[in-house]
PDB file of C-alpha atoms in Angstrom:
ATOM      1  CA  ARG A 150      26.991  95.387  22.917  1.00 67.00           C
ATOM      2  CA  PHE A 151      29.444  93.288  20.885  1.00 66.00           C
ATOM      3  CA  LEU A 152      30.055  89.619  20.609  1.00 66.00           C
ATOM      4  CA  VAL A 153      33.492  88.020  20.479  1.00 70.00           C
ATOM      5  CA  GLU A 154      33.894  84.240  20.339  1.00 74.00           C
ATOM      6  CA  LYS A 155      30.808  83.421  22.565  1.00 75.00           C
ATOM      7  CA  GLN A 156      31.596  86.358  24.850  1.00 75.00           C
ATOM      8  CA  LEU A 157      28.892  88.992  25.041  1.00 77.00           C
ATOM      9  CA  ASN A 158      30.309  92.312  26.130  1.00 74.00           C
ATOM     10  CA  GLU A 159      28.023  95.125  27.206  1.00 78.00           C
ATOM     11  CA  LEU A 160      29.240  98.627  27.599  1.00 77.00           C
ATOM     12  CA  THR A 161      27.304 101.542  28.873  1.00 81.00           C
ATOM     13  CA  TYR A 162      28.949 104.997  28.963  1.00 81.00           C
ATOM     14  CA  SER A 163      26.822 108.043  29.933  1.00 86.00           C
ATOM     15  CA  TRP A 164      27.822 111.569  30.776  1.00 88.00           C
ATOM     16  CA  ASP A 165      26.673 115.043  31.092  1.00 91.00           C
ATOM     17  CA  GLY A 166      28.473 118.341  31.458  1.00 90.00           C
ATOM     18  CA  SER A 167      28.340 122.056  31.164  1.00 89.00           C
ATOM     19  CA  PRO A 168      29.334 123.654  27.822  1.00 86.00           C
ATOM     20  CA  ASP A 169      32.066 125.733  29.545  1.00 85.00           C
ATOM     21  CA  LEU A 170      33.760 122.384  30.593  1.00 81.00           C
ATOM     22  CA  LYS A 171      33.682 123.384  34.269  1.00 86.00           C
ATOM     23  CA  LYS A 172      31.312 120.673  35.469  1.00 91.00           C
ATOM     24  CA  PHE A 173      31.219 117.067  34.277  1.00 91.00           C
ATOM     25  CA  HIS A 174      29.840 113.696  35.473  1.00 92.00           C
ATOM     26  CA  SER A 175      30.308 110.360  33.805  1.00 88.00           C
ATOM     27  CA  ARG A 176      29.344 106.763  34.496  1.00 86.00           C
ATOM     28  CA  SER A 177      30.661 103.688  32.699  1.00 83.00           C
ATOM     29  CA  ALA A 178      29.654 100.013  33.223  1.00 81.00           C
ATOM     30  CA  PHE A 179      31.187  97.116  31.512  1.00 79.00           C
ATOM     31  CA  ALA A 180      29.905  93.433  31.670  1.00 80.00           C
ATOM     32  CA  ASN A 181      31.190  90.323  30.057  1.00 77.00           C
ATOM     33  CA  THR A 182      29.028  87.140  29.800  1.00 80.00           C
ATOM     34  CA  ASP A 183      30.123  83.777  28.483  1.00 77.00           C
ATOM     35  CA  LEU A 184      27.169  82.656  26.455  1.00 77.00           C
ATOM     36  CA  ARG A 185      28.049  79.045  26.936  1.00 79.00           C
ATOM     37  CA  ASP A 186      27.304  79.513  30.713  1.00 77.00           C
ATOM     38  CA  PRO A 187      25.383  82.777  31.100  1.00 65.00           C
ATOM     39  CA  GLU A 188      24.127  81.873  34.668  1.00 71.00           C
ATOM     40  CA  ASN A 189      27.588  81.601  36.189  1.00 66.00           C
ATOM     41  CA  ALA A 190      29.960  83.378  33.865  1.00 68.00           C
ATOM     42  CA  ARG A 191      28.997  87.070  34.206  1.00 70.00           C
ATOM     43  CA  GLN A 192      31.511  89.764  35.362  1.00 74.00           C
ATOM     44  CA  ALA A 193      30.737  93.307  35.789  1.00 74.00           C
ATOM     45  CA  TRP A 194      32.530  96.503  36.863  1.00 75.00           C
ATOM     46  CA  GLY A 195      32.226 100.270  36.431  1.00 80.00           C
ATOM     47  CA  MET A 196      33.554 103.694  37.172  1.00 84.00           C
ATOM     48  CA  GLN A 197      32.175 107.086  38.098  1.00 87.00           C
ATOM     49  CA  THR A 198      33.817 110.489  37.421  1.00 89.00           C
ATOM     50  CA  THR A 199      32.762 113.820  38.795  1.00 92.00           C
ATOM     51  CA  PHE A 200      34.418 117.165  37.938  1.00 92.00           C
ATOM     52  CA  ASN A 201      33.168 120.164  39.867  1.00 90.00           C
ATOM     53  CA  ASN A 202      34.676 123.221  41.476  1.00 76.00           C
ATOM     54  CA  ASP A 203      38.102 122.458  40.141  1.00 87.00           C
ATOM     55  CA  ARG A 204      38.187 118.960  41.709  1.00 93.00           C
ATOM     56  CA  ILE A 205      38.152 115.571  40.018  1.00 94.00           C
ATOM     57  CA  ALA A 206      36.807 112.520  41.807  1.00 93.00           C
ATOM     58  CA  LEU A 207      37.330 108.986  40.314  1.00 91.00           C
ATOM     59  CA  THR A 208      35.313 106.230  41.931  1.00 89.00           C
ATOM     60  CA  PRO A 209      35.703 102.632  40.820  1.00 84.00           C
ATOM     61  CA  SER A 210      32.595 100.494  41.341  1.00 80.00           C
ATOM     62  CA  ALA A 211      34.526  98.289  43.787  1.00 73.00           C
ATOM     63  CA  SER A 212      35.280 101.236  45.973  1.00 75.00           C
ATOM     64  CA  SER A 213      33.134 103.621  48.002  1.00 77.00           C
ATOM     65  CA  LYS A 214      35.942 106.202  48.427  1.00 88.00           C
ATOM     66  CA  PRO A 215      36.838 108.346  45.429  1.00 90.00           C
ATOM     67  CA  PHE A 216      40.324 109.322  44.395  1.00 90.00           C
ATOM     68  CA  ASN A 217      40.241 113.135  44.571  1.00 92.00           C
ATOM     69  CA  PHE A 218      42.719 115.619  43.014  1.00 91.00           C
ATOM     70  CA  ALA A 219      42.973 118.908  41.113  1.00 94.00           C
ATOM     71  CA  PRO A 220      42.820 118.935  37.306  1.00 92.00           C
ATOM     72  CA  PRO A 221      46.143 119.308  35.574  1.00 92.00           C
ATOM     73  CA  PRO A 222      46.739 121.734  32.688  1.00 90.00           C
ATOM     74  CA  LYS A 223      45.427 120.363  29.375  1.00 92.00           C
ATOM     75  CA  TYR A 224      42.656 118.366  31.141  1.00 92.00           C
ATOM     76  CA  ILE A 225      39.552 117.651  29.003  1.00 91.00           C
ATOM     77  CA  PRO A 226      36.496 115.767  30.508  1.00 90.00           C
ATOM     78  CA  GLY A 227      36.180 112.387  28.883  1.00 87.00           C
ATOM     79  CA  GLY A 228      32.683 112.836  27.597  1.00 86.00           C
ATOM     80  CA  TRP A 229      33.658 115.920  25.640  1.00 89.00           C
ATOM     81  CA  LEU A 230      36.833 114.622  24.090  1.00 91.00           C
ATOM     82  CA  PRO A 231      35.294 112.745  21.150  1.00 89.00           C
ATOM     83  CA  PHE A 232      33.339 115.881  20.229  1.00 87.00           C
ATOM     84  CA  LEU A 233      36.436 118.074  20.421  1.00 91.00           C
ATOM     85  CA  LEU A 234      38.781 115.800  18.367  1.00 92.00           C
ATOM     86  CA  ALA A 235      37.683 117.359  15.078  1.00 90.00           C
ATOM     87  CA  LYS A 236      38.074 120.912  16.410  1.00 90.00           C
ATOM     88  CA  LEU A 237      41.591 120.616  18.064  1.00 91.00           C
ATOM     89  CA  PRO A 238      44.490 122.462  16.517  1.00 90.00           C
ATOM     90  CA  ASN A 239      46.189 120.611  13.598  1.00 89.00           C
ATOM     91  CA  HIS A 240      49.301 119.701  15.519  1.00 94.00           C
ATOM     92  CA  PRO A 241      50.361 116.817  17.879  1.00 96.00           C
ATOM     93  CA  MET A 242      49.453 117.257  21.476  1.00 96.00           C
ATOM     94  CA  ILE A 243      49.250 115.495  24.867  1.00 96.00           C
ATOM     95  CA  LEU A 244      46.101 115.789  26.899  1.00 95.00           C
ATOM     96  CA  ARG A 245      44.773 114.355  30.133  1.00 94.00           C
ATOM     97  CA  THR A 246      41.266 112.924  30.545  1.00 92.00           C
ATOM     98  CA  ASP A 247      39.357 110.926  33.175  1.00 88.00           C
ATOM     99  CA  SER A 248      37.318 108.619  31.054  1.00 83.00           C
ATOM    100  CA  PHE A 249      36.809 107.513  27.507  1.00 81.00           C
ATOM    101  CA  MET A 250      34.372 105.119  25.904  1.00 73.00           C
ATOM    102  CA  ASP A 251      37.135 102.946  24.439  1.00 75.00           C
ATOM    103  CA  LEU A 252      38.380 102.473  28.026  1.00 75.00           C
ATOM    104  CA  ALA A 253      35.123 101.882  29.853  1.00 65.00           C
ATOM    105  CA  TYR A 254      36.476  98.599  31.143  1.00 67.00           C
ATOM    106  CA  ALA A 255      39.251 100.404  33.026  1.00 70.00           C
ATOM    107  CA  GLN A 256      39.048 101.425  36.645  1.00 68.00           C
ATOM    108  CA  PRO A 257      41.826 104.161  36.886  1.00 77.00           C
ATOM    109  CA  THR A 258      43.072 105.786  40.016  1.00 79.00           C
ATOM    110  CA  ASP A 259      44.652 108.563  38.044  1.00 86.00           C
ATOM    111  CA  LEU A 260      43.801 110.424  34.747  1.00 91.00           C
ATOM    112  CA  PHE A 261      44.654 108.878  31.340  1.00 91.00           C
ATOM    113  CA  THR A 262      47.243 110.415  29.188  1.00 93.00           C
ATOM    114  CA  VAL A 263      46.233 110.669  25.566  1.00 94.00           C
ATOM    115  CA  THR A 264      48.480 111.555  22.606  1.00 95.00           C
ATOM    116  CA  ILE A 265      46.665 113.080  19.671  1.00 95.00           C
ATOM    117  CA  ARG A 266      48.304 113.332  16.222  1.00 94.00           C
ATOM    118  CA  PRO A 267      46.675 114.730  13.140  1.00 93.00           C
ATOM    119  CA  GLN A 268      47.039 112.329  10.161  1.00 89.00           C
ATOM    120  CA  PRO A 269      46.700 114.606   7.067  1.00 82.00           C
ATOM    121  CA  ASP A 270      47.327 112.078   4.334  1.00 71.00           C
ATOM    122  CA  THR A 271      45.421 109.110   5.620  1.00 75.00           C
ATOM    123  CA  SER A 272      42.546 107.253   4.008  1.00 71.00           C
ATOM    124  CA  ARG A 273      40.053 104.797   5.383  1.00 70.00           C
ATOM    125  CA  ASP A 274      40.771 101.017   4.973  1.00 62.00           C
ATOM    126  CA  THR A 275      37.118  99.961   4.864  1.00 56.00           C
ATOM    127  CA  ASP A 276      35.036  98.729   1.920  1.00 54.00           C
ATOM    128  CA  ASP A 277      32.201 101.193   2.612  1.00 57.00           C
ATOM    129  CA  ALA A 278      34.480 104.272   2.837  1.00 52.00           C
ATOM    130  CA  ASP A 279      33.427 107.028   0.373  1.00 56.00           C
ATOM    131  CA  SER A 280      36.700 108.000  -1.215  1.00 59.00           C
ATOM    132  CA  SER A 281      35.103 111.009  -3.079  1.00 62.00           C
ATOM    133  CA  GLN A 282      34.534 112.800   0.387  1.00 70.00           C
ATOM    134  CA  PRO A 283      37.645 114.156   2.013  1.00 77.00           C
ATOM    135  CA  LEU A 284      38.059 113.259   5.589  1.00 87.00           C
ATOM    136  CA  HIS A 285      40.017 114.810   8.450  1.00 90.00           C
ATOM    137  CA  CYS A 286      41.935 112.058  10.361  1.00 92.00           C
ATOM    138  CA  VAL A 287      43.088 112.179  14.050  1.00 94.00           C
ATOM    139  CA  GLN A 288      45.180 109.374  15.563  1.00 93.00           C
ATOM    140  CA  ILE A 289      44.754 108.880  19.342  1.00 93.00           C
ATOM    141  CA  GLU A 290      46.772 106.676  21.681  1.00 92.00           C
ATOM    142  CA  PHE A 291      46.134 106.259  25.398  1.00 90.00           C
ATOM    143  CA  SER A 292      49.477 105.814  27.246  1.00 87.00           C
ATOM    144  CA  GLY A 293      50.005 102.309  28.404  1.00 81.00           C
ATOM    145  CA  THR A 294      47.574 100.571  26.093  1.00 82.00           C
ATOM    146  CA  GLY A 295      49.950 100.173  23.124  1.00 81.00           C
ATOM    147  CA  GLU A 296      46.951 100.646  20.833  1.00 84.00           C
ATOM    148  CA  THR A 297      46.045 103.499  18.503  1.00 89.00           C
ATOM    149  CA  SER A 298      42.813 104.420  16.764  1.00 89.00           C
ATOM    150  CA  ARG A 299      42.275 106.707  13.790  1.00 92.00           C
ATOM    151  CA  TRP A 300      39.048 108.876  13.928  1.00 92.00           C
ATOM    152  CA  PHE A 301      37.728 110.147  10.626  1.00 92.00           C
ATOM    153  CA  PHE A 302      35.650 113.254  10.452  1.00 91.00           C
ATOM    154  CA  ARG A 303      33.556 114.686   7.608  1.00 87.00           C
ATOM    155  CA  PRO A 304      34.163 118.334   6.462  1.00 87.00           C
ATOM    156  CA  ASP A 305      31.230 119.487   8.746  1.00 87.00           C
ATOM    157  CA  GLY A 306      32.992 117.899  11.840  1.00 88.00           C
ATOM    158  CA  THR A 307      30.692 114.867  12.243  1.00 86.00           C
ATOM    159  CA  LEU A 308      32.336 111.526  12.866  1.00 87.00           C
ATOM    160  CA  ASP A 309      32.427 109.254   9.810  1.00 87.00           C
ATOM    161  CA  GLY A 310      34.052 106.283  11.516  1.00 87.00           C
ATOM    162  CA  ILE A 311      36.880 104.932  13.568  1.00 87.00           C
ATOM    163  CA  ASP A 312      39.576 102.476  12.563  1.00 88.00           C
ATOM    164  CA  TYR A 313      41.160 100.277  15.227  1.00 82.00           C
ATOM    165  CA  SER A 314      44.079  97.899  15.211  1.00 76.00           C
ATOM    166  CA  GLN A 315      43.494  94.337  13.864  1.00 69.00           C
ATOM    167  CA  ALA A 316      41.296  95.648  11.023  1.00 70.00           C
ATOM    168  CA  GLN A 317      38.440  96.572  13.339  1.00 68.00           C
ATOM    169  CA  HIS A 318      36.315  99.435  11.959  1.00 68.00           C
ATOM    170  CA  LEU A 319      33.365 101.432  13.406  1.00 67.00           C
ATOM    171  CA  ALA A 320      31.193 103.095  10.782  1.00 68.00           C
ATOM    172  CA  ARG A 321      28.177 105.384  11.063  1.00 67.00           C
ATOM    173  CA  ARG A 322      24.949 103.459  11.219  1.00 68.00           C
ATOM    174  CA  ASP A 323      21.390 104.278  12.182  1.00 70.00           C
ATOM    175  CA  GLU A 324      19.351 102.011  14.501  1.00 71.00           C
ATOM    176  CA  LYS A 325      17.402 100.448  11.523  1.00 73.00           C
ATOM    177  CA  GLU A 326      20.625  99.377   9.909  1.00 70.00           C
ATOM    178  CA  ILE A 327      21.923  97.976  13.243  1.00 66.00           C
ATOM    179  CA  SER A 328      18.763  96.054  13.808  1.00 69.00           C
ATOM    180  CA  THR A 329      18.981  94.464  10.356  1.00 70.00           C
ATOM    181  CA  ASP A 330      22.698  93.704  10.638  1.00 66.00           C
ATOM    182  CA  PHE A 331      22.194  91.814  13.995  1.00 66.00           C
ATOM    183  CA  SER A 332      18.737  90.433  13.451  1.00 68.00           C
ATOM    184  CA  ARG A 333      20.078  86.915  13.755  1.00 69.00           C
ATOM    185  CA  THR A 334      21.783  87.441  17.024  1.00 67.00           C
ATOM    186  CA  PRO A 335      19.179  88.257  19.667  1.00 67.00           C
ATOM    187  CA  GLN A 336      21.639  89.453  22.320  1.00 62.00           C
ATOM    188  CA  LEU A 337      22.941  92.147  19.967  1.00 62.00           C
ATOM    189  CA  ILE A 338      19.506  93.634  18.822  1.00 61.00           C
ATOM    190  CA  PRO A 339      19.170  97.263  20.145  1.00 58.00           C
TER     191      PRO A 339
END
Protein backbone atom coordinates (compact mmCIF):
# COMPACT_ATOMS: atom_id res chain seq x y z
CA ARG A 1 0.00 0.00 0.00
CA PHE A 2 1.11 3.52 -0.68
CA LEU A 3 -0.57 6.89 -0.37
CA VAL A 4 -0.15 9.70 -2.91
CA GLU A 5 -2.18 12.89 -2.49
CA LYS A 6 -5.34 11.31 -1.01
CA GLN A 7 -5.07 8.36 -3.41
CA LEU A 8 -4.61 4.99 -1.71
CA ASN A 9 -2.91 2.53 -4.04
CA GLU A 10 -2.93 -1.16 -3.15
CA LEU A 11 -0.71 -3.60 -4.97
CA THR A 12 -0.68 -7.36 -4.60
CA TYR A 13 1.86 -9.37 -6.54
CA SER A 14 2.18 -13.09 -5.87
CA TRP A 15 3.98 -15.78 -7.77
CA ASP A 16 5.35 -19.29 -7.56
CA GLY A 17 7.61 -21.25 -9.85
CA SER A 18 10.00 -24.13 -10.17
CA PRO A 19 13.72 -23.51 -9.46
CA ASP A 20 14.62 -24.68 -12.97
CA LEU A 21 12.51 -21.77 -14.38
CA LYS A 22 10.39 -24.17 -16.47
CA LYS A 23 7.11 -23.50 -14.65
CA PHE A 24 5.83 -20.20 -13.36
CA HIS A 25 2.55 -18.61 -12.29
CA SER A 26 1.93 -15.04 -11.17
CA ARG A 27 -1.02 -12.90 -10.19
CA SER A 28 -1.06 -9.16 -9.81
CA ALA A 29 -3.85 -6.94 -8.61
CA PHE A 30 -3.82 -3.17 -8.44
CA ALA A 31 -6.49 -0.96 -6.89
CA ASN A 32 -6.71 2.79 -6.54
CA THR A 33 -9.12 4.46 -4.09
CA ASP A 34 -9.72 8.18 -3.74
CA LEU A 35 -9.94 8.62 0.05
CA ARG A 36 -12.08 11.73 -0.38
CA ASP A 37 -14.84 9.47 -1.78
CA PRO A 38 -13.93 5.82 -1.04
CA GLU A 39 -17.45 4.50 -1.77
CA ASN A 40 -17.52 5.59 -5.39
CA ALA A 41 -13.93 6.14 -6.44
CA ARG A 42 -12.32 2.68 -6.42
CA GLN A 43 -10.74 1.28 -9.57
CA ALA A 44 -9.24 -2.19 -9.74
CA TRP A 45 -7.58 -4.38 -12.34
CA GLY A 46 -5.16 -7.28 -12.51
CA MET A 47 -3.16 -9.74 -14.55
CA GLN A 48 -2.41 -13.45 -14.47
CA THR A 49 0.60 -15.12 -16.10
CA THR A 50 1.21 -18.82 -16.57
CA PHE A 51 4.34 -20.38 -18.05
CA ASN A 52 4.23 -24.15 -18.51
CA ASN A 53 5.38 -26.62 -21.12
CA ASP A 54 7.19 -23.93 -23.13
CA ARG A 55 4.04 -21.77 -23.48
CA ILE A 56 3.25 -18.39 -21.92
CA ALA A 57 -0.33 -17.30 -21.25
CA LEU A 58 -1.07 -13.67 -20.29
CA THR A 59 -4.62 -13.06 -19.05
CA PRO A 60 -5.72 -9.51 -18.13
CA SER A 61 -8.50 -9.40 -15.53
CA ALA A 62 -10.86 -7.82 -18.06
CA SER A 63 -10.48 -10.82 -20.39
CA SER A 64 -11.32 -14.47 -20.07
CA LYS A 65 -9.19 -15.44 -23.06
CA PRO A 66 -5.40 -15.51 -22.53
CA PHE A 67 -2.81 -14.31 -25.00
CA ASN A 68 -0.67 -17.43 -25.70
CA PHE A 69 2.76 -17.67 -27.28
CA ALA A 70 6.13 -19.43 -27.06
CA PRO A 71 8.81 -17.84 -24.87
CA PRO A 72 11.54 -16.01 -26.79
CA PRO A 73 15.27 -16.39 -26.11
CA LYS A 74 16.43 -14.56 -22.97
CA TYR A 75 13.02 -14.92 -21.29
CA ILE A 76 13.02 -14.83 -17.47
CA PRO A 77 9.78 -15.28 -15.51
CA GLY A 78 8.86 -12.00 -13.80
CA GLY A 79 8.77 -13.32 -10.24
CA TRP A 80 12.31 -14.63 -10.53
CA LEU A 81 13.81 -11.50 -12.10
CA PRO A 82 14.38 -9.43 -8.90
CA PHE A 83 16.14 -12.42 -7.33
CA LEU A 84 18.40 -12.88 -10.34
CA LEU A 85 19.43 -9.23 -10.83
CA ALA A 86 22.36 -9.51 -8.40
CA LYS A 87 23.55 -12.72 -10.05
CA LEU A 88 23.45 -11.67 -13.72
CA PRO A 89 26.71 -11.20 -15.65
CA ASN A 90 28.36 -7.81 -15.17
CA HIS A 91 27.57 -6.45 -18.65
CA PRO A 92 24.51 -4.77 -20.24
CA MET A 93 21.78 -7.04 -21.54
CA ILE A 94 18.24 -7.05 -22.84
CA LEU A 95 15.79 -9.60 -21.44
CA ARG A 96 12.10 -10.37 -21.88
CA THR A 97 9.73 -10.95 -18.97
CA ASP A 98 6.00 -11.39 -18.42
CA SER A 99 5.41 -9.44 -15.21
CA PHE A 100 7.19 -7.32 -12.67
CA MET A 101 6.18 -5.86 -9.34
CA ASP A 102 6.89 -2.30 -10.54
CA LEU A 103 4.46 -2.81 -13.44
CA ALA A 104 1.65 -4.59 -11.59
CA TYR A 105 -0.77 -1.95 -12.85
CA ALA A 106 -0.08 -2.94 -16.49
CA GLN A 107 -2.18 -5.38 -18.49
CA PRO A 108 0.19 -6.35 -21.30
CA THR A 109 -0.72 -8.46 -24.30
CA ASP A 110 2.95 -9.17 -24.98
CA LEU A 111 6.12 -9.56 -22.93
CA PHE A 112 7.99 -6.62 -21.44
CA THR A 113 11.45 -5.79 -22.77
CA VAL A 114 13.83 -4.86 -19.96
CA THR A 115 17.29 -3.34 -20.38
CA ILE A 116 19.72 -4.15 -17.57
CA ARG A 117 22.91 -2.16 -17.08
CA PRO A 118 25.43 -2.70 -14.26
CA GLN A 119 26.38 0.60 -12.61
CA PRO A 120 29.81 -0.06 -11.05
CA ASP A 121 30.57 3.40 -9.65
CA THR A 122 27.15 4.39 -8.30
CA SER A 123 26.30 5.32 -4.73
CA ARG A 124 22.94 5.57 -2.98
CA ASP A 125 21.35 8.98 -2.68
CA THR A 126 19.47 8.32 0.57
CA ASP A 127 20.11 9.62 4.07
CA ASP A 128 20.06 6.13 5.58
CA ALA A 129 22.51 4.62 3.07
CA ASP A 130 25.48 2.95 4.77
CA SER A 131 28.46 4.31 2.83
CA SER A 132 30.88 1.94 4.60
CA GLN A 133 29.30 -1.08 2.92
CA PRO A 134 30.09 -1.50 -0.79
CA LEU A 135 26.99 -2.14 -2.85
CA HIS A 136 26.50 -3.67 -6.29
CA CYS A 137 24.18 -1.50 -8.43
CA VAL A 138 22.07 -2.58 -11.40
CA GLN A 139 19.98 -0.13 -13.42
CA ILE A 140 16.84 -1.46 -15.09
CA GLU A 141 14.56 0.14 -17.64
CA PHE A 142 11.36 -1.30 -19.05
CA SER A 143 10.93 -0.37 -22.69
CA GLY A 144 8.22 2.21 -23.24
CA THR A 145 8.08 3.49 -19.66
CA GLY A 146 10.82 6.10 -19.94
CA GLU A 147 11.76 5.39 -16.32
CA THR A 148 14.77 3.72 -14.78
CA SER A 149 15.36 2.30 -11.34
CA ARG A 150 18.63 1.45 -9.64
CA TRP A 151 18.72 -1.71 -7.54
CA PHE A 152 21.41 -1.87 -4.83
CA PHE A 153 22.60 -5.23 -3.53
CA ARG A 154 24.77 -6.07 -0.53
CA PRO A 155 27.88 -8.24 -1.01
CA ASP A 156 25.87 -11.36 -0.03
CA GLY A 157 23.35 -10.64 -2.83
CA THR A 158 20.46 -9.42 -0.65
CA LEU A 159 18.63 -6.33 -1.78
CA ASP A 160 19.61 -3.19 0.14
CA GLY A 161 17.21 -0.81 -1.59
CA ILE A 162 15.87 0.62 -4.82
CA ASP A 163 16.17 4.20 -6.08
CA TYR A 164 13.52 5.48 -8.49
CA SER A 165 13.23 8.73 -10.40
CA GLN A 166 11.92 11.83 -8.64
CA ALA A 167 13.93 11.01 -5.49
CA GLN A 168 11.76 8.03 -4.53
CA HIS A 169 13.64 5.42 -2.50
CA LEU A 170 12.70 1.97 -1.25
CA ALA A 171 14.76 0.79 1.70
CA ARG A 172 14.85 -2.48 3.62
CA ARG A 173 12.49 -2.38 6.59
CA ASP A 174 11.01 -5.04 8.81
CA GLU A 175 7.30 -5.15 9.69
CA LYS A 176 7.83 -3.51 13.09
CA GLU A 177 9.56 -0.51 11.49
CA ILE A 178 6.81 -0.21 8.89
CA SER A 179 4.07 -0.35 11.53
CA THR A 180 5.79 2.43 13.48
CA ASP A 181 6.43 4.57 10.38
CA PHE A 182 2.78 4.46 9.30
CA SER A 183 1.01 4.25 12.66
CA ARG A 184 -0.77 7.58 12.07
CA THR A 185 -2.23 6.48 8.71
CA PRO A 186 -4.58 3.54 9.37
CA GLN A 187 -4.91 2.59 5.69
CA LEU A 188 -1.16 1.95 5.46
CA ILE A 189 -0.68 -0.21 8.58
CA PRO A 190 0.31 -3.77 7.50
